[in-house]
PDB file of C-alpha atoms in Angstrom:
ATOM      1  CA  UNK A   8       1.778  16.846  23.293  1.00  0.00           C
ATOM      2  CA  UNK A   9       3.294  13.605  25.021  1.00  0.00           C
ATOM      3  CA  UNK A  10       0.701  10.538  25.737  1.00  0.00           C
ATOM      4  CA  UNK A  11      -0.761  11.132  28.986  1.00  0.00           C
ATOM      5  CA  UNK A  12      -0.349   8.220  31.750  1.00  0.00           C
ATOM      6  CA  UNK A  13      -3.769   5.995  31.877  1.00  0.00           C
ATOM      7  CA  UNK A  14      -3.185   3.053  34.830  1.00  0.00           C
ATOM      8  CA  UNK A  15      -5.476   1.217  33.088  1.00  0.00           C
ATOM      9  CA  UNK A  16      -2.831   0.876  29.650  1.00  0.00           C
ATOM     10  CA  UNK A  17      -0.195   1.221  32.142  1.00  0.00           C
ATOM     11  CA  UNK A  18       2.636  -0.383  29.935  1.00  0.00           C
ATOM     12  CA  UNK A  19       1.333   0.703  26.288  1.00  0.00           C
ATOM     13  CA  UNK A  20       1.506   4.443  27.967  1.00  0.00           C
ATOM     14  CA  UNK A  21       5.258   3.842  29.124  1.00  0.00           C
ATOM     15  CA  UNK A  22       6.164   2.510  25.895  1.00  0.00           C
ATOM     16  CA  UNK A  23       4.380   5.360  23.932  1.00  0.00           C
ATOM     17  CA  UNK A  24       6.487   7.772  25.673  1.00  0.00           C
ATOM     18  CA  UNK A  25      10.120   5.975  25.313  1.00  0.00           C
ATOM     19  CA  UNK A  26       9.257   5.802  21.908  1.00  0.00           C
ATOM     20  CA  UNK A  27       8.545   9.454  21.716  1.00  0.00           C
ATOM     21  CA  UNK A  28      11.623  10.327  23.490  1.00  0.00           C
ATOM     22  CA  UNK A  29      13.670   8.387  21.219  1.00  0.00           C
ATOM     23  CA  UNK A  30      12.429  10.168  18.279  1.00  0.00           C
ATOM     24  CA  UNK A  31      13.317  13.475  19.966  1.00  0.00           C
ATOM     25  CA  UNK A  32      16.645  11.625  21.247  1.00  0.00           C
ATOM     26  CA  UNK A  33      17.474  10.553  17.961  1.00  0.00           C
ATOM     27  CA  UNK A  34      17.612  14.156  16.498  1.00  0.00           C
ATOM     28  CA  UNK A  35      19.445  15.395  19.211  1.00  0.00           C
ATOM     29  CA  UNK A  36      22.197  12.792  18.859  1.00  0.00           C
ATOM     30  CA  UNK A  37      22.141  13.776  14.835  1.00  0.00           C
ATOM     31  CA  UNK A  38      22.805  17.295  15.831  1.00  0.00           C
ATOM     32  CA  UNK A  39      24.642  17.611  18.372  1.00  0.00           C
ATOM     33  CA  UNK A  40      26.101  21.376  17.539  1.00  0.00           C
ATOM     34  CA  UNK A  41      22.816  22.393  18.609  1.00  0.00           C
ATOM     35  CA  UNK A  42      20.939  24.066  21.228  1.00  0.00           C
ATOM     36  CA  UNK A  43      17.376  22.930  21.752  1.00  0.00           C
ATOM     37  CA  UNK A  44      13.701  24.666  23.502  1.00  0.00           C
ATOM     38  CA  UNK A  45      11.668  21.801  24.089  1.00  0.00           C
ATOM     39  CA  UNK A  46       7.913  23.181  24.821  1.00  0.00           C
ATOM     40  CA  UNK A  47       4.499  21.392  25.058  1.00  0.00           C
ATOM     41  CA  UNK A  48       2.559  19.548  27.469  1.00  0.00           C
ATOM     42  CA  UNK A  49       4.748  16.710  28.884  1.00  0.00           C
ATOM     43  CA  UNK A  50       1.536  15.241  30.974  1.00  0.00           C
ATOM     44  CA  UNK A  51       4.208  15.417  33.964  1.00  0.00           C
ATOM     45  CA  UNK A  52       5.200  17.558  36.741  1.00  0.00           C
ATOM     46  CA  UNK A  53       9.043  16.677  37.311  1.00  0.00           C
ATOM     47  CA  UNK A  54       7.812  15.841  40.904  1.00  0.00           C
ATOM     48  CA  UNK A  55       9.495  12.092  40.631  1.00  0.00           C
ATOM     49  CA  UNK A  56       5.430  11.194  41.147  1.00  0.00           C
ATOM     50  CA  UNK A  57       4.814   9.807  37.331  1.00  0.00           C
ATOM     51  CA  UNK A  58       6.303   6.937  35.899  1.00  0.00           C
ATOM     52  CA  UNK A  59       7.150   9.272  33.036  1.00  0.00           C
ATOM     53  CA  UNK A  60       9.707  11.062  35.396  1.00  0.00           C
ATOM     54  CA  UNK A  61      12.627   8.671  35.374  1.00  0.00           C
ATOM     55  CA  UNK A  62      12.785   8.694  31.424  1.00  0.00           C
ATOM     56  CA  UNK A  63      12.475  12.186  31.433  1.00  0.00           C
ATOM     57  CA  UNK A  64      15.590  13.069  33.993  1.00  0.00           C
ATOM     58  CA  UNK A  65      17.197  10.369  31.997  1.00  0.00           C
ATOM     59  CA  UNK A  66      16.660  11.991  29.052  1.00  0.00           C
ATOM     60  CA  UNK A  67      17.470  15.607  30.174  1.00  0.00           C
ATOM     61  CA  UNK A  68      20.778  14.097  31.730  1.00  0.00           C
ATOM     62  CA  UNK A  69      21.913  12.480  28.662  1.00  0.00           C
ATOM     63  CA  UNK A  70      21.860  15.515  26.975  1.00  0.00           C
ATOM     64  CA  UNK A  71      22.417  18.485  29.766  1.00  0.00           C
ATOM     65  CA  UNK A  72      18.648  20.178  29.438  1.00  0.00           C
ATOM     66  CA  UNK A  73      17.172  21.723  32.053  1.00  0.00           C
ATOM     67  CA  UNK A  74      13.071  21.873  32.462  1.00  0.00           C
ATOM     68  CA  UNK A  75      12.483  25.891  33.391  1.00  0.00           C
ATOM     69  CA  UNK A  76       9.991  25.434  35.681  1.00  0.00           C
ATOM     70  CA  UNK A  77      12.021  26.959  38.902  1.00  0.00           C
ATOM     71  CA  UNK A  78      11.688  30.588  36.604  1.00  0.00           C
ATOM     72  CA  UNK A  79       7.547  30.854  36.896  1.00  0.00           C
ATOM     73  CA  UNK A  80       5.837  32.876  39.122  1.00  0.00           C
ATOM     74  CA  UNK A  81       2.130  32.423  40.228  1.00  0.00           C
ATOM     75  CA  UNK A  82      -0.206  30.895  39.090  1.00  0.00           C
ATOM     76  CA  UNK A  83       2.635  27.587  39.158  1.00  0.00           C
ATOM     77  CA  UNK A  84       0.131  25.988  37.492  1.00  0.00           C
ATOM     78  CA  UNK A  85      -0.341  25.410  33.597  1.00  0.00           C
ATOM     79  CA  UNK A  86      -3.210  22.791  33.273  1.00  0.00           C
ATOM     80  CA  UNK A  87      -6.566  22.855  35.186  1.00  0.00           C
ATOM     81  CA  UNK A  88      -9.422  21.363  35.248  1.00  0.00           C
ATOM     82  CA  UNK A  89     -12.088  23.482  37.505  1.00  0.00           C
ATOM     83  CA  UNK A  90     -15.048  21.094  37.613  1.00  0.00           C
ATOM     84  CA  UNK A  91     -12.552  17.793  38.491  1.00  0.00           C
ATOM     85  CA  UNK A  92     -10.069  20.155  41.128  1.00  0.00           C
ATOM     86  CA  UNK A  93      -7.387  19.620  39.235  1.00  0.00           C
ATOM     87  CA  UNK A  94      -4.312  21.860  39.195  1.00  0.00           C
ATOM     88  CA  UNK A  95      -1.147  20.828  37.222  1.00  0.00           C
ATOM     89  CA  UNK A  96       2.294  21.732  36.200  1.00  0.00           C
ATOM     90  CA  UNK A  97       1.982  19.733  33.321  1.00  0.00           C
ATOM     91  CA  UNK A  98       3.438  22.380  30.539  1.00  0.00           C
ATOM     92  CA  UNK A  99       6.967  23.316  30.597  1.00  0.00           C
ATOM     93  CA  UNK A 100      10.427  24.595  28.421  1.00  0.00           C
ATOM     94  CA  UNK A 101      12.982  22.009  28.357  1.00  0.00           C
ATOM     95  CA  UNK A 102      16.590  24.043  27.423  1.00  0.00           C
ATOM     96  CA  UNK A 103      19.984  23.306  26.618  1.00  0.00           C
ATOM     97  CA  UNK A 104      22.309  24.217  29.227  1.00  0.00           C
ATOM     98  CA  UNK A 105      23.958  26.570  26.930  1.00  0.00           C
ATOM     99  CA  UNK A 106      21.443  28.540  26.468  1.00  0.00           C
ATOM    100  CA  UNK A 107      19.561  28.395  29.716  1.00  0.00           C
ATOM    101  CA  UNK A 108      21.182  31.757  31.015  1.00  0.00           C
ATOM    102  CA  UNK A 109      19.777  33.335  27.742  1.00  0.00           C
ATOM    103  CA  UNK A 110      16.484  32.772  28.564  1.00  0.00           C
ATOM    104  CA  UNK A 111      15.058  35.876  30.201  1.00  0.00           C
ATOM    105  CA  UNK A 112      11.367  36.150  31.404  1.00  0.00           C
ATOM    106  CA  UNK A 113       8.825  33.231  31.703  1.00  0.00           C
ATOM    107  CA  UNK A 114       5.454  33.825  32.409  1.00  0.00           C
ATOM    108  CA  UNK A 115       2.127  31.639  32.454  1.00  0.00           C
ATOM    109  CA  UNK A 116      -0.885  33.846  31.213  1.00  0.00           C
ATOM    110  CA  UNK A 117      -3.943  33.440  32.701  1.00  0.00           C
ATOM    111  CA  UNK A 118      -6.198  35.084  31.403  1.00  0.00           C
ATOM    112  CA  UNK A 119      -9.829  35.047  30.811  1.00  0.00           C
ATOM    113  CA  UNK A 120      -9.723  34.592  26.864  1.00  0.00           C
ATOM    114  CA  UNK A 121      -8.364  31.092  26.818  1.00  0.00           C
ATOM    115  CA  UNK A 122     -11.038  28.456  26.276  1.00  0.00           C
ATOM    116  CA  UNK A 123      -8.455  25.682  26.754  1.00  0.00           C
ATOM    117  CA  UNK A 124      -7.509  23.651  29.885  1.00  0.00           C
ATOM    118  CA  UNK A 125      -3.978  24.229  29.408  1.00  0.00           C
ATOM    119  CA  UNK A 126      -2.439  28.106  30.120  1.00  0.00           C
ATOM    120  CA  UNK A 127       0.075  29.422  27.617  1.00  0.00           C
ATOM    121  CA  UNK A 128       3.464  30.502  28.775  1.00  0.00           C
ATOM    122  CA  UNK A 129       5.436  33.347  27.289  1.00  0.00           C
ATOM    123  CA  UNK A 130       9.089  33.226  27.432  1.00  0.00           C
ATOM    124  CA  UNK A 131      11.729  35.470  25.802  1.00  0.00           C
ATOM    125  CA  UNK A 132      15.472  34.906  24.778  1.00  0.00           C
ATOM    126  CA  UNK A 133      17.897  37.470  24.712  1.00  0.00           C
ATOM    127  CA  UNK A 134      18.984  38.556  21.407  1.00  0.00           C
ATOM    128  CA  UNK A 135      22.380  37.972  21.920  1.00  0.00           C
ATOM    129  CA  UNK A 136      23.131  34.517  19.545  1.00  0.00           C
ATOM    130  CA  UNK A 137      23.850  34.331  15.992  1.00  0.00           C
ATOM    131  CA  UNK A 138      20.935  32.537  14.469  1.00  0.00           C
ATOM    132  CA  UNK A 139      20.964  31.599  10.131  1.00  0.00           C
ATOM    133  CA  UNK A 140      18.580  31.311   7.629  1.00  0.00           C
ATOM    134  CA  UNK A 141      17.281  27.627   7.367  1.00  0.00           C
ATOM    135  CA  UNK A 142      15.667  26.825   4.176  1.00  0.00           C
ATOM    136  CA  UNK A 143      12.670  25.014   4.431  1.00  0.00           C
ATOM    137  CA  UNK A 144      10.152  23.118   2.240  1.00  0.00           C
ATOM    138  CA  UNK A 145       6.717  24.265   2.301  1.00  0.00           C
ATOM    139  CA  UNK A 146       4.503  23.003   4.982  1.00  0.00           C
ATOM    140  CA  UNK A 147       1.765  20.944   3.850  1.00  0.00           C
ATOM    141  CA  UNK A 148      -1.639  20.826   5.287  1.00  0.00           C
ATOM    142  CA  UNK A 149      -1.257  17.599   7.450  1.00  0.00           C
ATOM    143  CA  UNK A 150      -3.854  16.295  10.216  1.00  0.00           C
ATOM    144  CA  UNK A 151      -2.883  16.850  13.898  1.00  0.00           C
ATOM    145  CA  UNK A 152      -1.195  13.685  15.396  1.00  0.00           C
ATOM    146  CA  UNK A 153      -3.056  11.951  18.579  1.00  0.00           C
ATOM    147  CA  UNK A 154      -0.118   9.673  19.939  1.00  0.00           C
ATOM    148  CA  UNK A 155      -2.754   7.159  21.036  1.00  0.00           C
ATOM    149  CA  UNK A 156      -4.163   6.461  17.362  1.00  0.00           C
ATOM    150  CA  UNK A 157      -0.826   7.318  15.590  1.00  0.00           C
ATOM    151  CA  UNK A 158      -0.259   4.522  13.018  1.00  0.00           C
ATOM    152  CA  UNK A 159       3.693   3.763  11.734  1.00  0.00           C
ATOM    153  CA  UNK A 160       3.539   5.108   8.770  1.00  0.00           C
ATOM    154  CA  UNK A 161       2.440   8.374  10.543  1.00  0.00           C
ATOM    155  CA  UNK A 162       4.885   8.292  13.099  1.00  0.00           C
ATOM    156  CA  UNK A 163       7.895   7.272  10.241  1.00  0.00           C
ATOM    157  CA  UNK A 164       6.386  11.025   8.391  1.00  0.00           C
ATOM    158  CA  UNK A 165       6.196  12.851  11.841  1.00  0.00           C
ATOM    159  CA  UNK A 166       9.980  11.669  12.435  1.00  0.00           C
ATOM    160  CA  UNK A 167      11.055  12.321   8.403  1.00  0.00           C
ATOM    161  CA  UNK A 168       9.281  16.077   8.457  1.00  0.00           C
ATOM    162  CA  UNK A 169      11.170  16.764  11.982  1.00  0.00           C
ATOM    163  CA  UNK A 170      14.828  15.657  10.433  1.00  0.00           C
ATOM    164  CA  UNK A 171      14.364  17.302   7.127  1.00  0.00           C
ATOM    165  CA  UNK A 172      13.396  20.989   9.167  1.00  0.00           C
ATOM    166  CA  UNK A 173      16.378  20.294  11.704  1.00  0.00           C
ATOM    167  CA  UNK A 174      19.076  18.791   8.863  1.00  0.00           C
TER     168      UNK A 174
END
């Protein structure tokens, strides 16, 4: 979940989202034998009409991903809000190019069973790359991060717990 664009904290919102994509940066630069799925809620559209848009093609650029929005179908829409109007494509899969022509189906379920704003999207690889094993420590039972209240020593674990599952 990236920090959502509020005009009124114009600049802390910009700077909480370079900072996020320098975390993610950072572990992509570490590992750069890698292919990488990028999913969540981005709280943009791709549509050049956020000021989260530049760092994100910048981003994507840098390291030849691709967002996979051009693959859904109807309801090209993954976030609404009924009683504001509000329609967005705000959820998306950002891919390595090598492994963009792997990717198979996408789909964004809407279905009546979801009590949350945001649709889920389905998306399938084919089976057709080696994957190993990847030893992990246990998970811990840890508190969900809101990138507005995060404090340092939060965001230093959240960055730690990310390397140690990638490394």
């Amino acid at each position: 979940y990236m920090p959502f664009f509020n005009s009124s904290r114009r600049v802390e919102c910009i700077q909480d989202t370079i900072d996020t994509i320098a975390m993610i940066d950072l572990i992509i630069t570490d590992h750069p034998q890698h292919a990488y799925i990028l999913g969540g809620d981005f709280n943009s559209e791709f549509k050049n009409e956020s000021p989260f848009d530049p760092l994100w093609v910048d981003f994507m650029t840098k390291h030849r991903l691709n967002h996979c929005d051009q693959f859904f179908g109807p309801p090209n829409f993954t976030y609404h809000h009924d009683s504001l109007g509000q329609r967005k494509l705000n959820d998306h899969f950002i891919v390595s190019d090598s492994i963009r022509c792997k990717l198979n189906s996408f789909t964004i379920l809407d279905e009546g069973d979801n009590t949350s704003d945001h649709l889920p999207i389905l998306t399938s690889l084919s089976d057709s790359f080696k994957s190993k094993e990847i030893d992990s420590p246990p998970i811990e039972n840890q508190s969900p991060l809101n990138w507005d209240k995060i404090l340092e020593k939060e965001c230093a674990a959240y960055s730690n717990r990310l390397s140690s599952l990638i490394a």
